[in-house]
């Protein structure tokens, strides 16, 4: 299910997104790089579409012809709570502790 990158509001994946479409909840631009399925901060040009042109502000609307609404859950709102670096680190630490905890000998 698609969700707004900024507020985490669930969106209909069949929703028609044009250049001036805004999120019904927070009013932020929907036709923006951060809302697109091709957006990847680690990729060249921050986009997995090799023919896309450079966009200066990735959080504002643009004219990219390759835009397609991301199916990933939103990263900015209630849907993204608990996904901070500290939360991920503590979760990883607890999983490691469970994995490597010493087993108590069976009382005989």
mmCIF file of C-alpha atoms in Angstrom:
data_model
loop_
_atom_site.group_PDB
_atom_site.id
_atom_site.type_symbol
_atom_site.label_atom_id
_atom_site.label_comp_id
_atom_site.label_asym_id
_atom_site.label_seq_id
_atom_site.Cartn_x
_atom_site.Cartn_y
_atom_site.Cartn_z
ATOM 1 C CA UNK A 1 0.000 0.000 0.000
ATOM 2 C CA UNK A 2 1.321 3.427 -0.905
ATOM 3 C CA UNK A 3 1.707 6.123 1.707
ATOM 4 C CA UNK A 4 2.752 9.763 1.773
ATOM 5 C CA UNK A 5 6.491 10.127 2.386
ATOM 6 C CA UNK A 6 5.932 13.126 4.656
ATOM 7 C CA UNK A 7 2.957 12.232 6.884
ATOM 8 C CA UNK A 8 2.526 8.471 6.374
ATOM 9 C CA UNK A 9 -1.126 8.727 5.272
ATOM 10 C CA UNK A 10 -2.219 5.688 3.251
ATOM 11 C CA UNK A 11 -2.898 6.425 -0.402
ATOM 12 C CA UNK A 12 -4.754 4.548 -3.102
ATOM 13 C CA UNK A 13 -2.053 3.153 -5.438
ATOM 14 C CA UNK A 14 -4.395 3.743 -8.385
ATOM 15 C CA UNK A 15 -4.601 7.456 -7.490
ATOM 16 C CA UNK A 16 -3.878 9.622 -10.538
ATOM 17 C CA UNK A 17 -0.868 11.794 -9.754
ATOM 18 C CA UNK A 18 -0.347 14.896 -11.884
ATOM 19 C CA UNK A 19 2.195 17.688 -11.387
ATOM 20 C CA UNK A 20 0.099 19.706 -8.931
ATOM 21 C CA UNK A 21 -1.414 16.829 -6.921
ATOM 22 C CA UNK A 22 -1.092 17.275 -3.165
ATOM 23 C CA UNK A 23 -1.429 14.859 -0.253
ATOM 24 C CA UNK A 24 -5.013 14.979 1.044
ATOM 25 C CA UNK A 25 -3.733 14.954 4.624
ATOM 26 C CA UNK A 26 -0.637 17.188 4.827
ATOM 27 C CA UNK A 27 -0.874 19.132 1.555
ATOM 28 C CA UNK A 28 2.686 18.321 0.435
ATOM 29 C CA UNK A 29 3.509 17.692 -3.232
ATOM 30 C CA UNK A 30 2.832 14.157 -4.456
ATOM 31 C CA UNK A 31 4.675 14.453 -7.814
ATOM 32 C CA UNK A 32 8.055 14.694 -6.063
ATOM 33 C CA UNK A 33 11.114 12.470 -6.192
ATOM 34 C CA UNK A 34 10.760 11.287 -2.585
ATOM 35 C CA UNK A 35 7.270 9.945 -3.458
ATOM 36 C CA UNK A 36 8.516 8.036 -6.544
ATOM 37 C CA UNK A 37 9.336 4.339 -6.825
ATOM 38 C CA UNK A 38 12.592 5.207 -8.648
ATOM 39 C CA UNK A 39 13.922 7.417 -5.827
ATOM 40 C CA UNK A 40 17.057 6.021 -4.201
ATOM 41 C CA UNK A 41 19.466 8.241 -2.235
ATOM 42 C CA UNK A 42 22.334 5.819 -2.928
ATOM 43 C CA UNK A 43 21.864 5.678 -6.718
ATOM 44 C CA UNK A 44 23.552 7.957 -9.242
ATOM 45 C CA UNK A 45 21.436 11.105 -9.598
ATOM 46 C CA UNK A 46 19.416 9.751 -6.607
ATOM 47 C CA UNK A 47 17.224 7.934 -9.129
ATOM 48 C CA UNK A 48 17.176 4.358 -10.432
ATOM 49 C CA UNK A 49 15.781 5.563 -13.772
ATOM 50 C CA UNK A 50 18.933 6.099 -15.872
ATOM 51 C CA UNK A 51 17.330 8.568 -18.301
ATOM 52 C CA UNK A 52 15.816 10.882 -15.682
ATOM 53 C CA UNK A 53 17.098 14.434 -15.574
ATOM 54 C CA UNK A 54 18.639 16.045 -12.481
ATOM 55 C CA UNK A 55 16.111 17.484 -10.025
ATOM 56 C CA UNK A 56 17.391 20.060 -7.539
ATOM 57 C CA UNK A 57 14.730 19.844 -4.801
ATOM 58 C CA UNK A 58 13.609 16.230 -4.378
ATOM 59 C CA UNK A 59 10.791 17.101 -1.952
ATOM 60 C CA UNK A 60 9.012 19.559 -4.259
ATOM 61 C CA UNK A 61 6.943 18.953 -7.383
ATOM 62 C CA UNK A 62 8.725 18.459 -10.691
ATOM 63 C CA UNK A 63 8.095 17.591 -14.340
ATOM 64 C CA UNK A 64 9.739 14.150 -14.440
ATOM 65 C CA UNK A 65 8.159 11.911 -17.075
ATOM 66 C CA UNK A 66 9.264 8.739 -15.265
ATOM 67 C CA UNK A 67 7.356 9.417 -12.029
ATOM 68 C CA UNK A 68 5.492 6.442 -10.572
ATOM 69 C CA UNK A 69 4.034 6.468 -7.055
ATOM 70 C CA UNK A 70 6.103 4.395 -4.656
ATOM 71 C CA UNK A 71 4.479 1.307 -3.151
ATOM 72 C CA UNK A 72 6.698 1.597 -0.064
ATOM 73 C CA UNK A 73 5.129 2.765 3.177
ATOM 74 C CA UNK A 74 5.605 6.417 4.083
ATOM 75 C CA UNK A 75 8.745 7.319 5.962
ATOM 76 C CA UNK A 76 7.736 10.528 7.690
ATOM 77 C CA UNK A 77 4.572 10.026 9.707
ATOM 78 C CA UNK A 78 2.821 7.608 12.022
ATOM 79 C CA UNK A 79 3.530 4.666 9.731
ATOM 80 C CA UNK A 80 7.247 5.283 10.174
ATOM 81 C CA UNK A 81 7.309 5.539 13.980
ATOM 82 C CA UNK A 82 9.793 3.178 15.580
ATOM 83 C CA UNK A 83 12.084 3.283 12.579
ATOM 84 C CA UNK A 84 14.723 5.630 13.974
ATOM 85 C CA UNK A 85 18.392 4.699 14.129
ATOM 86 C CA UNK A 86 18.227 4.327 17.926
ATOM 87 C CA UNK A 87 15.213 2.003 17.671
ATOM 88 C CA UNK A 88 16.893 -0.110 14.999
ATOM 89 C CA UNK A 89 20.089 -0.294 17.065
ATOM 90 C CA UNK A 90 18.271 -1.391 20.228
ATOM 91 C CA UNK A 91 16.267 -3.972 18.278
ATOM 92 C CA UNK A 92 19.455 -5.342 16.720
ATOM 93 C CA UNK A 93 21.178 -5.420 20.127
ATOM 94 C CA UNK A 94 18.302 -7.360 21.716
ATOM 95 C CA UNK A 95 18.292 -9.866 18.839
ATOM 96 C CA UNK A 96 22.039 -10.382 19.222
ATOM 97 C CA UNK A 97 21.668 -10.812 22.985
ATOM 98 C CA UNK A 98 18.997 -13.460 22.422
ATOM 99 C CA UNK A 99 21.159 -15.224 19.872
ATOM 100 C CA UNK A 100 24.298 -15.330 21.997
ATOM 101 C CA UNK A 101 22.861 -15.637 25.489
ATOM 102 C CA UNK A 102 24.398 -18.362 27.584
ATOM 103 C CA UNK A 103 22.157 -21.284 28.302
ATOM 104 C CA UNK A 104 21.801 -22.241 31.895
ATOM 105 C CA UNK A 105 22.748 -25.846 32.637
ATOM 106 C CA UNK A 106 19.849 -28.196 33.225
ATOM 107 C CA UNK A 107 19.436 -29.049 36.906
ATOM 108 C CA UNK A 108 19.860 -32.792 37.340
#
